[in-house]
């Protein structure tokens, strides 16, 4: 029996609907916006806000700040590919158990190794004492920046030497490392930053670790949600997106039980069980998505929504994608914000007059939403640099 065919056009239709980018599909809450793509990239502070904005029916930056810092329906976790993501509080225990626990354990082993090699007698007991003191300081003083914690906790002002005796020997403070460990363990979380919503100078608050979920169960849940949002996709796509071992990817997919489909290039891919059929096309839609947006970064192979000729303009040297312009499920250009606040964009092709009109309208919507804030992507790409020049 031949496999069902999922065309490129169908994949783009799914993207618009399932990632809530078409106007009629946009989410009512920030958590729903995050869940539509499983997780929002959070390495760059502005990405969380701009990615959520593109998927919401209404609300400004204050609505996303409330989700992050007041009702805590959206939380930042060091997780997939050792990268900072923002996920719904409902999904967070599964992300934690499937991915973050292993990262936290590795981070702890690495720091303990560096403490031992430094030769000052700092060990696991010293680290536990420093962590406890940091938590006590947060309980006493409330939300605090890393600098404020270091001022309150003498142990966090300790310095160690990394790679002693080698040409790349360096002295390093332990405060950032200890704070990173506490965050990876779920004992502290990022609170409202100093400055605006574009700032990465976070304050920290003491919190309780996420409820324990068996790792295999958690990986299955993440794989199930990812396949629903990103399928048709391949084993290699999921391995890249999660950073899991191939063995863990295969076990999770076996538990999900995906269906196989055929793509237009003759290759096979997976969809959620019973998800091989077509779905209604959304109305025409345009989107201006930020650097590192999950829709642009959801697959190892992005050929169905990005022409290979455009890659060099939209990615930096390390493979990070910059701000992108979308039309009906395809990347058709890039955008940037100039120092005076103007949103400028350039097409990399000719999607037609209707597309240009829709993109203009979306650019105006973005400019009004951003207001006086200024967006500079952490990872600069050739087209973004050209647009602001």
C-alpha positions as a printed NumPy array, in Angstrom:
array([[ 0.   ,  0.   ,  0.   ],
       [ 1.358,  3.4  , -0.954],
       [ 1.788,  6.022,  1.74 ],
       [-0.491,  9.091,  1.837],
       [ 1.026, 12.105,  0.095],
       [ 1.432, 15.372,  2.015],
       [ 2.258, 18.14 , -0.428],
       [ 4.384, 21.193,  0.236],
       [ 1.253, 23.333, -0.058],
       [-0.419, 21.237,  2.645],
       [ 2.622, 21.58 ,  4.941],
       [ 2.444, 25.359,  4.587],
       [-1.306, 25.342,  5.299],
       [-0.679, 23.331,  8.457],
       [ 2.041, 25.732,  9.52 ],
       [-0.269, 28.729,  9.277],
       [-3.067, 27.069, 11.244],
       [-1.176, 25.057, 13.836],
       [ 1.389, 27.726, 14.629],
       [-1.501, 30.203, 14.996],
       [-0.1  , 32.661, 12.484],
       [-3.215, 33.05 , 10.336],
       [-5.485, 35.772, 11.808],
       [-8.454, 33.485, 12.506],
       [-6.277, 30.972, 14.386],
       [-4.442, 33.316, 16.741],
       [-4.386, 32.435, 20.413],
       [-6.29 , 34.14 , 23.208],
       [-3.613, 33.577, 25.883],
       [ 0.164, 33.724, 25.954],
       [ 0.36 , 30.117, 27.163],
       [-1.732, 28.988, 24.175],
       [ 0.588, 30.89 , 21.845],
       [ 3.602, 29.092, 23.309],
       [ 1.9  , 25.696, 23.238],
       [ 1.085, 26.096, 19.542],
       [ 4.809, 25.742, 18.781],
       [ 5.609, 23.721, 21.956],
       [ 8.163, 26.306, 23.152],
       [ 9.277, 29.841, 22.359],
       [12.98 , 30.596, 21.991],
       [14.112, 32.787, 24.869],
       [17.858, 33.293, 24.36 ],
       [17.052, 36.791, 23.152],
       [14.627, 38.487, 25.546],
       [12.695, 40.205, 22.761],
       [12.054, 36.947, 20.874],
       [ 9.611, 35.655, 23.488],
       [ 7.548, 38.829, 23.231],
       [ 7.633, 39.157, 19.452],
       [ 6.934, 35.456, 18.873],
       [ 3.964, 35.557, 21.225],
       [ 2.727, 38.822, 19.67 ],
       [ 2.556, 37.259, 16.21 ],
       [ 0.256, 34.524, 17.559],
       [-2.055, 36.535, 19.834],
       [-5.411, 38.027, 18.975],
       [-4.808, 41.052, 21.187],
       [-2.726, 42.476, 24.003],
       [ 0.562, 44.321, 24.195],
       [ 3.885, 43.6  , 25.915],
       [ 2.204, 44.019, 29.304],
       [ 0.074, 40.923, 28.658],
       [ 3.198, 38.837, 28.086],
       [ 4.896, 40.365, 31.133],
       [ 1.887, 39.335, 33.236],
       [ 2.187, 35.777, 31.931],
       [ 5.895, 35.65 , 32.745],
       [ 6.074, 37.517, 36.039],
       [ 2.64 , 37.678, 37.687],
       [ 0.451, 34.669, 36.938],
       [ 3.544, 32.684, 35.792],
       [ 1.617, 30.849, 33.078],
       [ 4.784, 31.102, 30.931],
       [ 8.226, 30.198, 32.298],
       [11.771, 30.208, 30.966],
       [13.713, 26.934, 31.165],
       [17.202, 25.917, 30.046],
       [16.18 , 22.917, 28.   ],
       [16.222, 21.705, 24.392],
       [19.737, 21.824, 22.873],
       [20.968, 23.493, 26.096],
       [19.05 , 26.589, 24.954],
       [16.763, 28.878, 26.922],
       [13.093, 28.41 , 25.991],
       [ 9.81 , 29.748, 27.347],
       [ 7.059, 27.17 , 27.818],
       [ 3.622, 27.076, 29.376],
       [ 3.552, 26.232, 33.074],
       [ 1.39 , 23.214, 32.191],
       [ 4.108, 21.817, 29.906],
       [ 7.088, 22.854, 32.058],
       [ 7.289, 19.641, 34.174],
       [ 7.545, 17.584, 30.979],
       [10.241, 19.833, 29.498],
       [12.069, 19.72 , 32.815],
       [11.981, 15.92 , 33.09 ],
       [12.639, 15.199, 29.401],
       [15.551, 17.567, 28.943],
       [16.386, 20.061, 31.679],
       [17.222, 17.455, 34.351],
       [20.014, 15.975, 32.243],
       [21.378, 19.441, 31.427],
       [21.345, 20.434, 35.1  ],
       [23.225, 17.281, 36.079],
       [25.869, 17.909, 33.42 ],
       [26.243, 21.561, 34.469],
       [26.781, 20.475, 38.072],
       [29.405, 17.877, 37.148],
       [31.27 , 20.445, 35.059],
       [31.319, 23.069, 37.81 ],
       [32.427, 20.556, 40.443],
       [35.239, 19.472, 38.117],
       [36.366, 23.077, 37.727],
       [36.215, 23.653, 41.487],
       [38.326, 20.562, 42.096],
       [40.902, 21.516, 39.458],
       [41.18 , 25.027, 40.889],
       [42.833, 23.615, 44.01 ],
       [41.287, 25.891, 46.635],
       [39.476, 23.072, 48.395],
       [36.073, 24.025, 47.046],
       [33.882, 20.945, 46.745],
       [30.283, 19.709, 46.625],
       [29.7  , 20.7  , 50.244],
       [30.958, 24.236, 49.545],
       [28.72 , 24.463, 46.484],
       [25.665, 23.28 , 48.426],
       [26.389, 25.891, 51.099],
       [26.723, 28.65 , 48.479],
       [23.435, 27.611, 46.863],
       [21.644, 27.562, 50.208],
       [22.994, 31.007, 51.059],
       [21.78 , 32.373, 47.716],
       [18.282, 31.002, 48.352],
       [18.285, 32.452, 51.858],
       [19.265, 35.844, 50.408],
       [16.371, 35.727, 47.954],
       [13.981, 34.845, 50.777],
       [15.305, 37.757, 52.816],
       [15.597, 40.417, 50.125],
       [13.062, 39.379, 47.479],
       [13.688, 39.49 , 43.717],
       [17.38 , 40.214, 43.143],
       [19.793, 40.548, 40.252],
       [22.964, 38.508, 40.053],
       [24.958, 41.526, 41.247],
       [22.669, 41.996, 44.234],
       [22.973, 38.322, 45.134],
       [26.765, 38.523, 44.945],
       [26.724, 41.54 , 47.25 ],
       [24.589, 39.652, 49.761],
       [26.386, 36.271, 49.602],
       [30.18 , 36.31 , 50.097],
       [30.578, 32.838, 48.571],
       [29.269, 34.131, 45.257],
       [32.185, 36.564, 45.078],
       [34.612, 33.641, 44.965],
       [36.832, 33.429, 41.888],
       [38.355, 30.3  , 40.38 ],
       [40.892, 29.707, 37.625],
       [39.744, 27.671, 34.647],
       [42.269, 25.641, 32.59 ],
       [45.142, 26.589, 34.849],
       [48.542, 26.432, 33.117],
       [47.084, 26.45 , 29.607],
       [47.314, 29.324, 27.158],
       [43.566, 29.901, 27.481],
       [43.703, 30.009, 31.309],
       [41.085, 32.388, 32.683],
       [39.885, 33.626, 36.056],
       [36.145, 33.33 , 36.471],
       [33.652, 34.325, 39.134],
       [31.346, 31.59 , 40.382],
       [28.2  , 33.713, 40.792],
       [26.926, 33.211, 37.244],
       [27.68 , 29.483, 37.404],
       [25.88 , 28.988, 40.736],
       [22.862, 31.006, 39.597],
       [22.732, 29.002, 36.38 ],
       [22.742, 25.767, 38.393],
       [19.949, 26.93 , 40.681],
       [17.881, 27.924, 37.661],
       [18.577, 24.649, 35.852],
       [17.461, 22.765, 38.973],
       [14.219, 24.752, 39.083],
       [15.006, 26.293, 42.475],
       [15.01 , 29.85 , 41.148],
       [13.374, 31.457, 38.13 ],
       [13.776, 34.656, 36.166],
       [11.59 , 37.472, 37.406],
       [10.927, 40.923, 35.97 ],
       [14.173, 42.381, 34.531],
       [15.724, 45.723, 35.151],
       [14.557, 48.019, 32.379],
       [12.029, 47.229, 29.686],
       [10.722, 43.971, 28.245],
       [13.697, 43.856, 25.868],
       [16.189, 43.612, 28.768],
       [18.05 , 40.433, 29.755],
       [19.179, 41.8  , 33.149],
       [16.824, 39.551, 35.067],
       [16.023, 39.524, 38.726],
       [15.712, 36.111, 40.356],
       [13.17 , 34.669, 42.781],
       [13.176, 31.526, 44.912],
       [10.72 , 28.911, 43.658],
       [ 9.925, 25.223, 44.059],
       [11.243, 22.612, 41.599],
       [ 8.765, 21.213, 39.08 ],
       [ 6.829, 18.055, 39.985],
       [ 8.723, 14.913, 39.052],
       [ 7.628, 13.16 , 35.854],
       [ 9.262,  9.925, 34.622],
       [11.76 , 10.906, 31.919],
       [10.437,  8.45 , 29.32 ],
       [ 6.868,  9.64 , 29.863],
       [ 7.997, 13.244, 29.566],
       [ 9.882, 12.629, 26.321],
       [ 6.842, 10.909, 24.855],
       [ 4.645, 13.907, 25.696],
       [ 7.122, 16.357, 24.166],
       [ 7.446, 14.218, 21.022],
       [ 3.646, 13.957, 20.74 ],
       [ 3.161, 17.719, 20.972],
       [ 6.081, 18.475, 18.685],
       [ 4.819, 16.082, 16.006],
       [ 1.356, 17.633, 16.15 ],
       [ 2.822, 21.119, 15.66 ],
       [ 5.635, 20.312, 13.226],
       [ 4.63 , 17.159, 11.366],
       [ 5.235, 15.992,  8.711],
       [ 8.748, 15.722, 10.094],
       [11.521, 13.205, 10.464],
       [13.406, 11.453, 13.201],
       [16.376, 13.671, 12.368],
       [14.232, 16.794, 12.799],
       [13.12 , 15.75 , 16.288],
       [16.651, 14.773, 17.3  ],
       [17.932, 18.191, 16.191],
       [15.092, 20.1  , 17.868],
       [15.343, 18.348, 21.233],
       [19.042, 17.563, 21.429],
       [18.137, 14.077, 22.717],
       [20.112, 10.968, 21.872],
       [18.917,  8.998, 18.87 ],
       [17.927,  6.156, 21.199],
       [15.693,  8.46 , 23.261],
       [14.171,  9.96 , 20.102],
       [13.293,  6.533, 18.734],
       [11.793,  5.347, 22.027],
       [ 9.657,  8.47 , 22.329],
       [ 8.411,  8.179, 18.758],
       [ 7.659,  4.482, 19.207],
       [ 5.497,  5.379, 22.208],
       [ 3.665,  8.037, 20.164],
       [ 3.086,  5.633, 17.26 ],
       [ 3.194,  8.119, 14.361],
       [ 1.828,  7.469, 10.883],
       [ 4.123,  7.536,  7.858],
       [ 3.487,  9.844,  4.907],
       [ 5.19 , 10.547,  1.607],
       [ 6.505, 14.004,  0.707],
       [ 6.709, 15.492, -2.785],
       [10.445, 14.814, -3.061],
       [ 9.763, 11.109, -2.576],
       [11.054, 10.929,  0.998],
       [ 9.002,  9.728,  3.948],
       [ 8.105, 11.617,  7.112],
       [ 5.963, 11.197, 10.21 ],
       [ 2.711, 12.744, 11.369],
       [ 0.651, 12.236, 14.497],
       [-1.559,  9.124, 14.474],
       [-4.507,  9.742, 12.168],
       [-3.12 , 13.079, 10.962],
       [-2.329, 12.234,  7.341],
       [-5.317, 13.998,  5.801],
       [-5.646, 17.526,  4.487],
       [-7.07 , 20.434,  6.42 ],
       [-8.769, 23.629,  5.309],
       [-6.504, 26.385,  4.094],
       [-6.528, 29.443,  6.336],
       [-7.175, 32.846,  4.822],
       [-4.064, 34.462,  3.27 ],
       [-1.693, 35.582,  5.999],
       [ 1.522, 37.54 ,  6.445],
       [ 3.795, 37.502,  9.479],
       [ 6.918, 39.298, 10.619],
       [ 8.614, 36.832, 12.961],
       [11.614, 37.67 , 15.141],
       [15.082, 36.204, 15.108],
       [15.088, 32.604, 16.39 ],
       [11.328, 32.271, 16.115],
       [10.4  , 28.583, 16.588],
       [ 8.502, 28.357, 13.293],
       [11.717, 29.129, 11.445],
       [13.781, 26.849, 13.714],
       [11.483, 23.859, 14.139],
       [13.085, 21.467, 11.649],
       [16.618, 20.455, 10.758],
       [15.496, 20.544,  7.107],
       [13.573, 23.768,  6.353],
       [13.425, 23.406,  2.597],
       [ 9.624, 23.387,  2.398],
       [ 9.332, 26.939,  3.757],
       [12.695, 28.495,  2.83 ],
       [14.336, 28.586, -0.596],
       [18.003, 27.53 , -0.232],
       [19.13 , 30.631, -2.151],
       [17.85 , 32.866,  0.682],
       [19.66 , 31.101,  3.503],
       [22.858, 33.142,  3.386],
       [20.956, 36.41 ,  3.777],
       [18.822, 35.265,  6.709],
       [21.224, 33.234,  8.861],
       [24.354, 34.217, 10.764],
       [27.608, 32.244, 10.586],
       [26.502, 29.951, 13.46 ],
       [23.165, 28.995, 11.893],
       [20.911, 31.364, 13.848],
       [18.073, 32.789, 11.784],
       [17.315, 36.502, 11.861],
       [13.984, 38.349, 11.573],
       [11.89 , 36.901,  8.752],
       [ 8.932, 37.916,  6.572],
       [ 6.388, 35.175,  5.853],
       [ 3.616, 34.835,  3.292],
       [ 1.258, 31.857,  3.48 ],
       [ 3.742, 29.506,  5.113],
       [ 6.872, 30.505,  3.203],
       [ 9.744, 32.796,  4.16 ],
       [ 9.801, 35.514,  1.501],
       [12.069, 38.136,  3.062],
       [13.532, 39.733,  6.157],
       [12.872, 42.771,  8.323],
       [14.599, 45.037, 10.821],
       [13.906, 47.976, 13.083],
       [15.969, 51.1  , 12.531],
       [17.188, 53.334, 15.357],
       [14.282, 55.752, 14.846],
       [11.804, 52.892, 15.321],
       [10.874, 52.402, 11.663],
       [10.144, 48.81 , 10.654],
       [11.759, 48.109,  7.286],
       [11.598, 44.934,  5.239],
       [12.818, 43.461,  1.971],
       [11.406, 40.703, -0.169],
       [13.652, 37.949, -1.518],
       [11.48 , 37.161, -4.502],
       [ 8.14 , 38.277, -5.873],
       [ 5.165, 36.83 , -3.931],
       [ 2.793, 39.303, -5.595],
       [ 0.998, 42.559, -4.88 ],
       [-1.419, 40.981, -2.433],
       [ 1.495, 39.757, -0.361],
       [ 3.138, 43.182, -0.314],
       [-0.049, 44.833,  0.878],
       [-0.514, 42.271,  3.65 ],
       [ 3.126, 42.572,  4.721],
       [ 2.836, 46.36 ,  4.853],
       [-0.195, 46.023,  7.106],
       [ 1.591, 43.538,  9.347],
       [ 4.655, 45.802,  9.566],
       [ 2.41 , 48.66 , 10.68 ],
       [ 0.794, 46.399, 13.272],
       [ 4.234, 45.401, 14.572],
       [ 5.445, 49.014, 14.75 ],
       [ 2.39 , 50.055, 16.753],
       [ 2.837, 47.105, 19.119],
       [ 6.55 , 47.737, 19.73 ],
       [ 6.007, 51.455, 20.299],
       [ 9.063, 53.186, 21.768],
       [11.012, 49.965, 22.334],
       [14.021, 49.208, 20.147],
       [14.798, 45.689, 18.946],
       [18.378, 44.632, 18.185],
       [18.711, 40.871, 17.633],
       [21.443, 39.226, 19.654],
       [22.527, 37.335, 16.536],
       [22.977, 39.696, 13.601],
       [22.394, 38.431, 10.065],
       [23.497, 39.902,  6.719],
       [20.054, 41.093,  5.59 ],
       [19.167, 42.578,  8.986],
       [22.422, 44.547,  9.   ],
       [21.812, 45.79 ,  5.455],
       [18.295, 46.957,  6.293],
       [19.367, 49.132,  9.216],
       [22.395, 50.61 ,  7.436]])
